Coordinates of C-alpha atoms in Angstrom, one line a residue:
M1415 CA 9.5 -3.0 32.6
P1416 CA 8.8 -6.2 30.5
G1417 CA 7.6 -9.0 32.8
S1418 CA 7.2 -6.8 35.8
L1419 CA 4.0 -6.8 37.9
S1420 CA 1.8 -3.8 37.0
L1421 CA 0.6 -1.9 40.1
A1422 CA -1.8 0.2 38.1
R1423 CA -5.3 0.7 39.5
G1424 CA -7.4 -2.4 39.2
S1425 CA -4.7 -4.9 38.1
R1426 CA -4.7 -8.4 39.4
V1427 CA -2.7 -11.5 38.6
I1428 CA -5.1 -14.3 37.8
R1429 CA -2.7 -17.2 37.3
P1430 CA -0.7 -18.9 38.7
L1431 CA -1.0 -16.7 41.8
V1432 CA -3.8 -14.4 42.6
V1433 CA -2.5 -11.0 43.8
R1434 CA -4.5 -7.9 44.3
A1435 CA -2.6 -4.9 43.1
L1436 CA -2.6 -1.5 44.9
S1437 CA -5.4 0.8 43.9
S1438 CA -4.7 4.5 43.2
R1439 CA -7.1 5.0 46.2
S1440 CA -5.7 2.7 48.8
D1441 CA -8.8 2.8 51.0
M1442 CA -11.0 1.5 48.2
P1443 CA -11.3 -2.1 47.1
V1444 CA -9.9 -3.0 43.7
P1445 CA -12.8 -2.6 41.2
K1446 CA -13.7 -5.5 38.9
N1447 CA -14.7 -2.9 36.3
A1448 CA -13.0 0.3 35.3
A1449 CA -13.7 3.3 37.4
A1450 CA -17.2 4.6 37.4
P1451 CA -18.0 7.8 35.5
G1452 CA -17.0 10.9 37.5
H1453 CA -13.4 10.2 38.2
G1454 CA -12.1 12.3 35.4
K1455 CA -9.1 10.2 34.7
P1456 CA -9.7 7.7 31.9
R1457 CA -7.8 4.4 31.9
L1458 CA -6.8 3.8 28.2
L1459 CA -5.3 0.5 27.3
I1460 CA -3.7 0.0 23.9
V1461 CA -3.0 -3.5 22.4
G1462 CA -0.2 -3.3 19.9
G1463 CA 2.9 -1.1 20.0
V1464 CA 3.9 -0.5 16.4
A1465 CA 2.2 1.8 13.8
G1466 CA -1.4 2.2 14.9
G1467 CA -0.9 1.5 18.6
A1468 CA 2.1 3.8 19.1
S1469 CA 0.4 6.6 17.2
A1470 CA -2.7 6.2 19.4
A1471 CA -0.7 6.2 22.6
A1472 CA 1.3 9.4 21.8
R1473 CA -1.8 11.2 20.5
A1474 CA -3.8 10.3 23.6
R1475 CA -1.1 11.8 25.8
R1476 CA -1.1 15.0 23.8
L1477 CA -4.8 15.2 24.3
S1478 CA -5.0 14.4 28.0
E1479 CA -2.5 14.8 30.9
S1480 CA -4.9 13.1 33.3
A1481 CA -5.4 9.9 31.3
E1482 CA -3.6 6.7 32.4
I1483 CA -2.2 5.2 29.2
I1484 CA -0.7 1.7 29.1
M1485 CA 0.5 0.0 25.9
Y1486 CA 1.1 -3.7 25.5
E1487 CA 3.2 -5.2 22.7
K1488 CA 3.6 -8.9 22.1
G1489 CA 7.0 -8.6 20.6
P1490 CA 10.2 -7.3 22.1
Y1491 CA 10.1 -3.9 20.3
V1492 CA 7.7 -1.1 20.0
S1493 CA 7.4 1.5 17.3
F1494 CA 9.9 -0.1 14.9
A1495 CA 10.3 0.4 11.2
N1496 CA 9.1 -2.9 9.7
C1497 CA 9.1 -1.2 6.3
G1498 CA 12.9 -1.0 6.6
L1499 CA 13.5 -4.7 7.3
P1500 CA 14.5 -5.7 3.7
Y1501 CA 17.1 -2.9 3.7
Y1502 CA 18.5 -4.1 7.0
V1503 CA 18.8 -7.6 5.5
G1504 CA 20.6 -6.1 2.5
D1505 CA 23.0 -4.0 4.7
V1506 CA 21.6 -0.8 3.3
I1507 CA 20.7 0.0 6.9
K1508 CA 23.8 -1.1 8.8
E1509 CA 22.6 -0.9 12.4
E1510 CA 19.6 -2.8 13.8
S1511 CA 19.1 0.1 16.2
K1512 CA 18.3 2.4 13.3
L1513 CA 15.0 0.5 12.9
L1514 CA 13.8 1.5 16.4
V1515 CA 11.7 4.6 15.9
S1516 CA 11.0 4.8 19.6
S1517 CA 11.5 2.8 22.8
P1518 CA 9.6 2.1 26.0
E1519 CA 11.9 4.6 27.7
V1520 CA 11.0 7.4 25.3
F1521 CA 7.3 6.6 25.8
R1522 CA 7.8 6.6 29.6
N1523 CA 10.0 9.7 29.9
R1524 CA 8.6 11.9 27.2
F1525 CA 4.9 10.9 27.2
N1526 CA 4.4 9.4 30.7
I1527 CA 3.0 6.2 29.0
K1528 CA 3.6 2.8 30.5
V1529 CA 4.8 0.3 27.9
H1530 CA 4.9 -3.5 28.4
S1531 CA 6.8 -5.4 25.7
C1532 CA 6.9 -9.2 25.5
A1533 CA 3.4 -8.9 26.9
E1534 CA 0.7 -10.7 24.9
V1535 CA -2.9 -9.8 25.5
T1536 CA -4.7 -13.1 25.2
A1537 CA -8.3 -12.2 25.9
V1538 CA -10.8 -9.3 26.2
D1539 CA -13.9 -9.3 28.4
P1540 CA -16.1 -6.4 27.2
K1541 CA -18.7 -6.9 29.9
A1542 CA -16.2 -6.7 32.7
R1543 CA -14.1 -4.2 30.7
T1544 CA -10.9 -6.1 31.3
I1545 CA -8.1 -7.6 29.3
T1546 CA -5.9 -10.6 30.2
V1547 CA -2.1 -10.1 29.7
K1548 CA 0.4 -12.9 29.6
Y1549 CA 4.0 -12.0 30.3
S1550 CA 7.1 -13.8 29.2
D1551 CA 7.7 -15.2 32.6
G1552 CA 4.3 -17.0 32.5
R1553 CA 2.3 -14.7 34.7
E1554 CA -1.2 -13.7 33.5
V1555 CA -2.6 -10.4 34.7
E1556 CA -6.1 -9.0 34.4
E1557 CA -6.3 -5.3 33.7
P1558 CA -9.4 -3.1 33.7
Y1559 CA -10.0 -0.3 31.2
D1560 CA -12.3 2.6 30.5
K1561 CA -11.5 2.6 26.8
L1562 CA -9.5 0.0 24.8
I1563 CA -7.8 0.4 21.5
L1564 CA -6.9 -2.7 19.5
S1565 CA -4.0 -2.5 17.1
P1566 CA -2.7 -6.1 16.8
G1567 CA -1.6 -5.7 13.2
A1568 CA -1.4 -8.6 10.7
R1569 CA 0.5 -11.8 10.4
A1570 CA 2.4 -13.1 7.4
I1571 CA 0.4 -15.6 5.3
K1572 CA 1.8 -19.1 5.5
P1573 CA -0.6 -21.5 3.6
P1574 CA -0.6 -25.2 4.5
I1575 CA 1.8 -26.1 1.8
P1576 CA 3.8 -29.2 2.3
G1577 CA 7.3 -28.4 3.6
I1578 CA 6.5 -24.7 4.4
D1579 CA 8.0 -25.1 7.9
L1580 CA 11.3 -26.4 6.8
P1581 CA 14.4 -24.7 8.1
G1582 CA 15.6 -22.0 5.8
I1583 CA 12.1 -20.7 5.0
F1584 CA 11.3 -17.3 6.5
T1585 CA 8.7 -14.6 6.6
L1586 CA 9.7 -11.0 7.3
R1587 CA 7.5 -9.1 9.7
T1588 CA 9.6 -8.2 12.7
I1589 CA 13.2 -7.3 13.7
P1590 CA 13.9 -10.8 15.0
D1591 CA 12.7 -12.2 11.6
S1592 CA 15.2 -10.0 9.8
R1593 CA 17.9 -11.1 12.2
K1594 CA 17.3 -14.7 11.5
V1595 CA 17.4 -14.1 7.8
K1596 CA 20.8 -12.4 8.0
E1597 CA 22.2 -15.1 10.3
W1598 CA 21.1 -17.8 7.9
I1599 CA 22.7 -16.1 4.9
E1600 CA 25.9 -15.4 6.7
E1601 CA 26.3 -18.7 8.6
R1602 CA 25.7 -20.8 5.5
S1603 CA 27.3 -18.5 3.0
A1604 CA 24.1 -18.7 1.0
K1605 CA 24.5 -18.3 -2.8
S1606 CA 20.9 -18.5 -4.0
A1607 CA 17.5 -17.5 -2.8
V1608 CA 13.9 -18.0 -3.8
V1609 CA 11.4 -15.2 -3.1
V1610 CA 7.8 -16.4 -3.1
G1611 CA 5.5 -13.4 -3.9
G1612 CA 6.2 -10.5 -6.2
G1613 CA 4.5 -7.8 -4.2
F1614 CA 6.2 -4.7 -2.7
I1615 CA 8.1 -6.7 0.0
G1616 CA 9.0 -9.5 -2.5
M1617 CA 10.5 -7.0 -4.9
E1618 CA 12.4 -5.1 -2.2
M1619 CA 13.7 -8.4 -0.8
A1620 CA 14.8 -9.6 -4.3
E1621 CA 16.8 -6.4 -4.8
N1622 CA 18.5 -6.6 -1.5
L1623 CA 19.4 -10.3 -1.9
V1624 CA 20.9 -9.5 -5.3
E1625 CA 22.9 -6.7 -3.7
L1626 CA 24.3 -9.3 -1.2
G1627 CA 25.5 -11.4 -4.2
L1628 CA 22.8 -14.1 -4.2
K1629 CA 21.2 -15.5 -7.3
V1630 CA 17.5 -14.8 -6.9
T1631 CA 14.4 -16.5 -8.3
L1632 CA 11.1 -14.6 -7.8
V1633 CA 8.0 -16.9 -7.9
E1634 CA 4.6 -15.2 -8.4
G1635 CA 1.3 -16.9 -8.8
A1636 CA -0.3 -14.0 -10.8
S1637 CA 0.6 -13.0 -14.4
Q1638 CA 2.5 -10.0 -13.2
I1639 CA 4.6 -8.6 -10.3
I1640 CA 3.0 -6.2 -7.9
P1641 CA -0.5 -7.5 -8.4
P1642 CA -2.4 -4.5 -7.0
M1643 CA -1.2 -2.4 -10.0
D1644 CA -2.1 -2.9 -13.6
G1645 CA 0.1 -5.3 -15.5
D1646 CA 1.3 -2.8 -18.1
M1647 CA 2.6 -0.4 -15.4
V1648 CA 4.9 -2.9 -13.7
V1649 CA 6.6 -4.1 -16.9
P1650 CA 9.6 -1.7 -16.5
M1651 CA 10.3 -2.9 -13.0
Q1652 CA 10.1 -6.6 -14.1
Q1653 CA 12.5 -5.8 -17.0
A1654 CA 14.9 -4.1 -14.6
A1655 CA 14.8 -7.1 -12.2
E1656 CA 15.5 -9.5 -15.0
A1657 CA 18.4 -7.2 -16.3
A1658 CA 19.9 -7.5 -12.8
G1659 CA 19.9 -11.3 -13.0
V1660 CA 16.6 -12.1 -11.3
K1661 CA 14.7 -15.1 -12.7
V1662 CA 11.0 -14.0 -12.7
A1663 CA 8.6 -17.0 -12.7
L1664 CA 5.1 -15.8 -13.3
N1665 CA 1.8 -17.8 -13.3
Q1666 CA 3.4 -20.3 -10.9
M1667 CA 1.7 -21.3 -7.7
V1668 CA 3.9 -23.0 -5.1
Q1669 CA 2.8 -26.6 -4.5
S1670 CA 5.5 -27.8 -2.1
F1671 CA 8.9 -27.2 -0.5
R1672 CA 11.4 -30.0 0.0
A1673 CA 14.9 -30.2 1.3
D1674 CA 17.6 -31.3 -1.1
G1675 CA 19.7 -33.6 1.1
G1676 CA 22.6 -33.5 -1.2
S1677 CA 23.1 -29.8 -1.1
D1678 CA 21.2 -28.5 1.9
S1679 CA 19.2 -26.3 -0.4
I1680 CA 15.4 -26.0 -0.7
M1681 CA 13.5 -27.1 -3.7
V1682 CA 10.4 -25.1 -4.5
Q1683 CA 7.9 -27.0 -6.7
T1684 CA 5.3 -25.0 -8.6
S1685 CA 2.0 -25.7 -10.4
T1686 CA 3.7 -25.7 -13.8
G1687 CA 6.0 -28.5 -12.8
N1688 CA 9.0 -26.3 -12.5
E1689 CA 11.4 -26.6 -9.5
H1690 CA 13.4 -23.6 -8.2
E1691 CA 16.3 -24.1 -5.9
G1692 CA 17.5 -21.8 -3.2
D1693 CA 19.8 -21.9 -0.1
I1694 CA 17.1 -19.7 1.5
V1695 CA 13.4 -19.0 0.8
I1696 CA 11.7 -15.8 1.7
L1697 CA 7.9 -15.8 1.8
G1698 CA 6.2 -12.6 0.7
M1699 CA 2.7 -14.0 0.2
G1700 CA 0.8 -11.2 1.9
V1701 CA -0.6 -10.7 5.3
K1702 CA -3.9 -11.3 7.1
P1703 CA -5.5 -9.4 10.0
R1704 CA -4.9 -10.6 13.5
T1705 CA -8.5 -10.8 14.8
E1706 CA -8.2 -13.4 17.6
L1707 CA -8.7 -10.8 20.4
A1708 CA -11.6 -9.2 18.6
Q1709 CA -13.2 -12.6 18.2
S1710 CA -12.7 -13.3 21.9
A1711 CA -14.6 -10.1 22.7
N1712 CA -17.3 -11.1 20.2
L1713 CA -16.6 -8.0 18.1
K1714 CA -18.0 -7.9 14.6
I1715 CA -15.6 -9.3 12.0
G1716 CA -16.3 -8.3 8.4
K1717 CA -16.5 -10.3 5.2
K1718 CA -12.9 -9.4 4.3
G1719 CA -11.7 -10.9 7.6
G1720 CA -10.9 -7.7 9.4
I1721 CA -12.4 -6.0 12.5
T1722 CA -15.4 -3.9 11.6
V1723 CA -15.1 -0.3 12.6
D1724 CA -17.1 2.9 11.9
E1725 CA -15.6 6.1 10.5
H1726 CA -14.6 7.0 14.1
M1727 CA -12.7 3.7 14.5
R1728 CA -15.3 2.4 17.0
T1729 CA -15.9 -1.3 16.9
S1730 CA -19.2 -3.0 17.6
D1731 CA -18.5 -2.4 21.3
P1732 CA -18.8 1.2 22.4
N1733 CA -15.7 1.1 24.6
I1734 CA -13.4 -0.7 22.2
Y1735 CA -11.7 1.0 19.2
A1736 CA -9.4 -0.6 16.6
A1737 CA -6.8 0.7 14.1
G1738 CA -4.2 -0.5 11.7
D1739 CA -3.7 -3.7 9.6
A1740 CA -6.4 -5.6 11.5
V1741 CA -9.3 -3.5 10.6
E1742 CA -11.6 -3.2 7.6
T1743 CA -12.1 0.2 6.1
V1744 CA -13.7 1.7 3.0
D1745 CA -12.0 2.4 -0.3
Y1746 CA -12.4 6.2 -0.7
V1747 CA -12.8 5.9 -4.5
T1748 CA -15.0 2.8 -5.0
G1749 CA -16.8 2.6 -1.7
E1750 CA -15.7 -1.1 -1.5
V1751 CA -14.9 -2.6 2.0
V1752 CA -11.2 -3.4 2.0
V1753 CA -8.3 -4.5 4.3
L1754 CA -5.3 -2.4 3.4
P1755 CA -2.1 -3.1 5.4
L1756 CA -0.2 0.1 4.9
A1757 CA 1.7 2.2 7.5
G1758 CA 0.2 5.5 6.6
P1759 CA -3.4 4.6 7.1
A1760 CA -2.5 2.7 10.3
N1761 CA -0.8 5.8 11.8
R1762 CA -3.8 8.0 10.9
Q1763 CA -6.3 5.4 12.2
G1764 CA -4.3 5.2 15.5
R1765 CA -4.5 9.0 15.9
I1766 CA -8.2 9.1 15.2
S1767 CA -9.0 6.2 17.5
A1768 CA -7.2 8.0 20.4
D1769 CA -9.2 11.2 19.7
N1770 CA -12.5 9.5 19.7
A1771 CA -11.8 7.2 22.7
L1772 CA -11.0 10.2 24.8
M1773 CA -13.7 12.4 23.4
D1774 CA -16.3 9.7 24.1
F1775 CA -15.0 9.3 27.6
F1776 CA -15.0 12.9 28.5
E1777 CA -18.3 13.6 26.8
A1778 CA -19.9 10.8 28.9
E1779 CA -18.3 12.4 32.0
A1780 CA -19.8 15.8 31.1
A1781 CA -23.2 14.3 30.4
D1782 CA -23.2 12.6 33.8
G1783 CA -22.0 15.8 35.5
G1784 CA -19.1 14.0 37.1
G1785 CA -15.4 14.7 37.2
A1786 CA -13.5 17.8 38.2
A1787 CA -13.7 20.6 35.6
I1788 CA -10.0 21.0 35.5
T1789 CA -9.6 17.5 34.2
R1790 CA -12.0 18.0 31.3
P1791 CA -10.1 19.0 28.2
E1792 CA -11.1 22.1 26.2
W1793 CA -11.9 20.0 23.1
V1794 CA -14.9 18.3 24.7
G1795 CA -17.8 18.9 22.4
R1796 CA -16.0 19.6 19.2
P1797 CA -16.8 17.5 16.1
H1798 CA -15.3 14.0 16.3
P1799 CA -12.6 13.3 13.7
R1800 CA -13.4 10.6 11.2
F1801 CA -11.3 8.4 9.0
R1802 CA -12.2 9.0 5.4
G1803 CA -11.1 5.7 4.0
V1804 CA -8.2 4.6 2.0
Q1805 CA -7.1 4.9 -1.6
G1806 CA -4.1 2.6 -1.6
T1807 CA -1.4 5.2 -2.1
A1808 CA 1.9 3.2 -2.2
V1809 CA 5.3 3.2 -3.7
C1810 CA 8.0 0.6 -4.3
G1811 CA 11.6 1.2 -5.4
A1812 CA 13.7 -1.7 -6.7
F1813 CA 16.4 -2.2 -9.3
G1814 CA 16.6 1.5 -10.1
V1815 CA 12.9 1.8 -10.8
V1816 CA 10.2 3.4 -8.8
T1817 CA 6.5 2.3 -9.1
A1818 CA 3.8 4.3 -7.3
T1819 CA 0.1 4.1 -7.3
T1820 CA -3.0 5.8 -5.8
G1821 CA -6.7 5.2 -6.1
A1822 CA -8.3 2.6 -8.3
S1823 CA -6.5 0.6 -10.9
E1824 CA -8.1 -0.3 -14.2
K1825 CA -8.6 -3.9 -13.3
T1826 CA -10.4 -2.9 -10.0
L1827 CA -12.7 -0.6 -11.9
Q1828 CA -13.4 -3.3 -14.5
R1829 CA -14.1 -5.8 -11.7
L1830 CA -16.6 -3.5 -10.1
G1831 CA -18.2 -2.4 -13.3
I1832 CA -17.4 1.3 -12.8
D1833 CA -17.3 3.3 -16.1
Y1834 CA -14.0 5.1 -16.7
D1835 CA -11.6 6.3 -19.3
V1836 CA -7.8 6.2 -19.3
V1837 CA -4.9 8.1 -20.7
K1838 CA -1.2 7.3 -20.7
L1839 CA 1.8 9.5 -21.2
H1840 CA 5.6 9.4 -20.9
P1841 CA 7.0 12.8 -20.0
V1842 CA 10.4 13.4 -18.4
Q1843 CA 10.7 14.3 -14.7
H1844 CA 12.1 17.7 -15.5
V1845 CA 12.8 19.8 -18.6
S1846 CA 14.6 17.8 -21.2
Y1847 CA 17.4 20.4 -21.7
Y1848 CA 18.5 20.1 -18.1
P1849 CA 21.0 17.2 -17.6
G1850 CA 19.6 13.9 -16.3
A1851 CA 16.1 14.0 -17.7
K1852 CA 14.5 10.6 -17.4
P1853 CA 11.0 9.4 -18.5
I1854 CA 8.1 8.8 -16.1
H1855 CA 5.4 6.4 -17.4
I1856 CA 2.0 7.7 -16.2
K1857 CA -1.5 6.2 -16.3
L1858 CA -4.4 8.3 -15.2
V1859 CA -7.9 6.8 -14.9
F1860 CA -11.0 9.1 -14.5
A1861 CA -14.7 9.0 -14.6
K1862 CA -16.1 9.0 -18.1
S1863 CA -19.1 11.1 -17.0
D1864 CA -17.5 14.1 -15.3
G1865 CA -13.7 13.6 -15.3
R1866 CA -13.3 12.9 -11.6
V1867 CA -9.9 11.5 -10.9
L1868 CA -10.2 7.8 -9.9
G1869 CA -6.7 6.6 -9.8
A1870 CA -3.2 7.0 -11.1
Q1871 CA 0.0 4.9 -11.5
A1872 CA 3.5 6.0 -12.4
V1873 CA 6.8 4.3 -12.9
G1874 CA 10.3 5.8 -13.6
A1875 CA 13.7 6.3 -12.2
E1876 CA 12.9 9.6 -10.6
G1877 CA 9.9 11.7 -9.9
A1878 CA 7.2 9.1 -10.1
E1879 CA 6.3 9.2 -6.4
R1880 CA 6.1 13.0 -6.4
R1881 CA 3.4 13.0 -9.1
I1882 CA 1.5 10.2 -7.5
D1883 CA 1.3 12.3 -4.3
V1884 CA -0.3 15.1 -6.3
F1885 CA -2.8 12.7 -7.8
A1886 CA -3.5 11.3 -4.4
A1887 CA -4.3 14.8 -3.1
A1888 CA -6.6 15.4 -6.1
I1889 CA -8.5 12.2 -5.4
Q1890 CA -9.0 13.2 -1.7
A1891 CA -10.3 16.6 -2.9
K1892 CA -12.6 14.9 -5.4
Q1893 CA -11.0 16.9 -8.2
T1894 CA -11.4 16.3 -11.9
V1895 CA -9.0 16.2 -14.8
Y1896 CA -10.0 19.8 -15.6
D1897 CA -8.6 20.7 -12.2
L1898 CA -5.4 18.9 -13.0
E1899 CA -5.0 21.1 -16.1
E1900 CA -5.0 24.3 -13.9
M1901 CA -3.1 22.9 -11.0
E1902 CA -0.2 25.2 -10.0
L1903 CA 2.9 23.2 -9.2
C1904 CA 6.5 24.2 -8.5
Y1905 CA 8.9 24.6 -11.4
S1906 CA 12.6 25.1 -11.9
P1907 CA 14.6 23.4 -14.7
Q1908 CA 16.1 20.8 -12.3
F1909 CA 12.8 19.9 -10.7
G1910 CA 10.0 20.0 -13.2
A1911 CA 8.5 21.8 -16.2
A1912 CA 6.2 24.7 -16.8
K1913 CA 3.7 22.1 -17.8
D1914 CA 4.3 19.5 -15.1
P1915 CA 3.5 15.9 -16.0
V1916 CA 0.4 16.2 -13.8
N1917 CA -0.8 19.1 -15.9
M1918 CA -0.1 17.2 -19.0
A1919 CA -2.1 14.2 -17.8
G1920 CA -5.0 16.5 -17.1
M1921 CA -4.7 18.2 -20.4
I1922 CA -4.7 14.9 -22.4
A1923 CA -7.7 13.6 -20.4
S1924 CA -9.6 16.9 -20.8
N1925 CA -8.9 17.0 -24.5
H1926 CA -10.4 13.5 -24.7
L1927 CA -13.5 14.3 -22.7
R1928 CA -14.1 17.5 -24.7
G1929 CA -13.7 15.6 -28.0
D1930 CA -10.7 17.7 -29.1
S1931 CA -8.4 14.6 -29.3
P1932 CA -10.2 11.4 -28.1
V1933 CA -8.0 8.5 -27.2
V1934 CA -8.1 4.7 -27.6
D1935 CA -6.3 2.4 -25.1
W1936 CA -3.8 -0.2 -26.3
E1937 CA -5.6 -3.1 -24.7
T1938 CA -8.5 -2.4 -27.1
E1939 CA -6.0 -2.0 -30.0
L1940 CA -4.3 -5.3 -29.3
E1941 CA -7.5 -7.1 -29.8
L1942 CA -8.0 -5.3 -33.1
V1943 CA -4.4 -6.1 -34.2
K1944 CA -5.4 -9.8 -33.8
E1945 CA -8.2 -9.2 -36.3
G1946 CA -5.8 -8.2 -39.0
A1947 CA -7.3 -7.0 -42.3
N1948 CA -10.8 -7.5 -41.0
R1949 CA -10.6 -4.7 -38.5
E1950 CA -13.0 -1.8 -38.8
S1951 CA -10.4 0.9 -38.1
L1952 CA -7.2 2.0 -39.8
L1953 CA -3.9 1.9 -37.8
V1954 CA -1.7 4.8 -38.7
D1955 CA 1.9 5.4 -37.6
V1956 CA 2.9 9.1 -37.9
R1957 CA 6.6 8.6 -37.0
E1958 CA 9.3 9.2 -39.6
P1959 CA 9.9 6.5 -42.3
G1960 CA 13.2 5.4 -40.6
E1961 CA 11.5 4.9 -37.3
F1962 CA 8.7 2.9 -39.0
A1963 CA 11.1 0.7 -40.8
N1964 CA 13.0 0.0 -37.6
E1965 CA 9.9 -1.3 -35.7
S1966 CA 6.2 -1.2 -36.4
I1967 CA 2.9 -2.8 -35.3
P1968 CA 1.4 -5.4 -37.6
G1969 CA -1.2 -3.8 -40.0
A1970 CA 0.0 -0.2 -39.5
V1971 CA 0.5 2.2 -42.4
N1972 CA 3.0 5.0 -42.3
F1973 CA 1.8 8.6 -42.8
P1974 CA 4.6 10.7 -41.2
L1975 CA 3.6 13.9 -39.4
S1976 CA 6.0 15.8 -41.5
Q1977 CA 4.2 14.8 -44.7
L1978 CA 0.6 14.7 -43.3
R1979 CA -0.8 17.9 -44.6
D1980 CA 0.4 17.1 -48.1
R1981 CA -1.0 13.6 -48.0
V1982 CA -4.2 14.2 -46.0
L1983 CA -6.5 13.4 -49.0
E1984 CA -4.5 10.2 -49.6
L1985 CA -5.1 9.3 -46.0
A1986 CA -8.8 10.0 -46.2
A1987 CA -9.1 7.8 -49.2
T1988 CA -7.1 5.0 -47.5
A1989 CA -9.3 5.3 -44.4
D1990 CA -12.4 5.2 -46.6
G1991 CA -14.7 6.3 -43.9
R1992 CA -13.2 4.1 -41.1
R1993 CA -12.0 5.4 -37.8
V1994 CA -8.2 6.1 -37.8
H1995 CA -6.2 5.1 -34.8
V1996 CA -3.1 7.2 -34.7
H1997 CA 0.2 6.5 -32.9
C1998 CA 3.8 7.6 -32.6
G1999 CA 6.6 7.1 -30.1
V2000 CA 5.0 8.4 -26.9
G2001 CA 1.7 10.1 -28.1
L2002 CA 2.7 13.7 -28.7
R2003 CA 3.2 13.6 -32.5
A2004 CA 0.1 11.5 -32.7
Y2005 CA -1.8 14.3 -30.9
Y2006 CA -0.7 16.8 -33.4
A2007 CA -1.5 14.5 -36.3
A2008 CA -5.0 13.7 -34.9
R2009 CA -5.8 17.3 -34.7
V2010 CA -4.8 17.8 -38.3
M2011 CA -6.9 14.8 -39.3
R2012 CA -10.0 15.8 -37.4
M2013 CA -9.9 19.3 -38.8
N2014 CA -9.8 17.7 -42.2
G2015 CA -12.9 15.5 -41.6
I2016 CA -11.1 12.3 -40.6
D2017 CA -12.4 10.5 -37.5
A2018 CA -9.0 10.2 -35.7
Y2019 CA -8.2 8.8 -32.3
N2020 CA -4.9 8.9 -30.5
L2021 CA -3.6 5.6 -29.3
T2022 CA -2.7 6.8 -25.8
G2023 CA 1.0 6.7 -24.9
G2024 CA 2.2 5.6 -28.3
M2025 CA 4.6 2.8 -29.0
T2026 CA 6.0 2.9 -25.5
S2027 CA 2.6 2.1 -24.0
Y2028 CA 2.1 -0.5 -26.8
K2029 CA 5.2 -2.4 -25.7
H2030 CA 4.2 -2.3 -22.0
A2031 CA 0.7 -3.4 -22.8
K2032 CA 1.9 -6.2 -25.1
A2033 CA 4.3 -7.5 -22.6
A2034 CA 1.5 -7.6 -20.0
Y2035 CA -0.9 -9.1 -22.5
D2036 CA 1.6 -11.8 -23.4
N2037 CA 2.0 -12.8 -19.8

């Protein structure tokens, strides 16, 4: 029970009253350290009761019935769905209880795990192998451990901006946070809101506030929303947000917050001199790892600010493991050390940390020859599970648009100097003849040398996340674009196509690498368009004359695909030995045209993704 005195082996209250708790062996003195090797019953303490910690606790029990497992959570709830908080604020999730994935009672009754909520672990002593726990009633208790797993999570970033602690300014990390936001909106009949930060949480909050009837301004310091993705791939979501009435203010860093005494609203002043007014302000400025406990234990902290762990989730202390948003890990694609606060990796890390904590304990028992054989699990001696790293697979849905990503973005590869190529395509999520077909905008980045899949992004109303999951699996398997060509995926008219968008992406990329239909990206072309008549390539639009007359790119000439074979000599003369950059609406007709041109001796390149990609790239370029 929260606030109750633990009577577990080795516990002792250290302030304000010193009490020696009962030992599991009443004739023995309470040990300062955890039990010596040979007792066969590991004492596993877990700090943090949400994603990583809860996963570790449940996994540990599934591995060992003899282990004593105790979990401590600073807040009032364990294993809650913090990813669902924006939807609780927006009344999509009606009942707060729906956010509770599990409870202390479930952990106790189903898993025989002791859970202490409202119990803050304030210090770790690795030499004594103890932690200090502060309960809500003020008691502080020292608890010994054999193995310790830290999963303290991350805290919302609140920079030292003037006025940031004003009433009406909120972060959203916990259920009590969401409750406060709802109460503020309801009690003050809020009509407007400013959301600071255009990441996943910012976009989800903006949508839910709009659904509540608030006028929303979204302030983002970068030149795009959802900064981890490439700018051209988030344009559709930004446009959808603006169509829903959201004012999107990019390239604006918040300088200060101040209360408007006349209206009880909050004024948000930015680096551009603009002021944005809201009855409530939601901060979605990212998170940073909670490392205070790790620092108190003198554990190694990495350059990115997270706890350093190896692939088995061991910290720099052999008896302490860590998992979740507080740890540093390795980017599976680039090899870069990163901190990635996502629920999926946190859950997997929690599971792996539990495996290795217990494996290490029982292997040490076996090596020392101690412990009853019956307490030693059958898995002692098997290979230790390892965490492979992260690839940033994530999805966000807002304003009727889904954006999803996995692996490395173009800008990440550019920053790291990794050589790559890119293709873009705009297929529909299922066959076009079946009702409800809607486009998916896909970007695939791959190694120029061997075609290995490095990353993918997709955006659309339906089906984007499904394709990104496939690309994510391909990245894990170190597959190439040639593998994507041959990938066998499910097909029925209402669910896909005989050539799935994943297959199509692989085919386009493979055609490029083989030289059958090489592509040029629009970011390069936009620079050439600026050069005008001095450019060293010819820009050719192969759409029909009516389409060309309706909209075209400056400097483009029109050679419709339907006329191309009859005019190929005219085109060759117009090109006069220059490269020809070909485009159409989405890239398909340009592919056909480029093949005709190349087989007639014209050095043709397909502008990947056609006019649709041009519009997205130009919008991002103009930002």
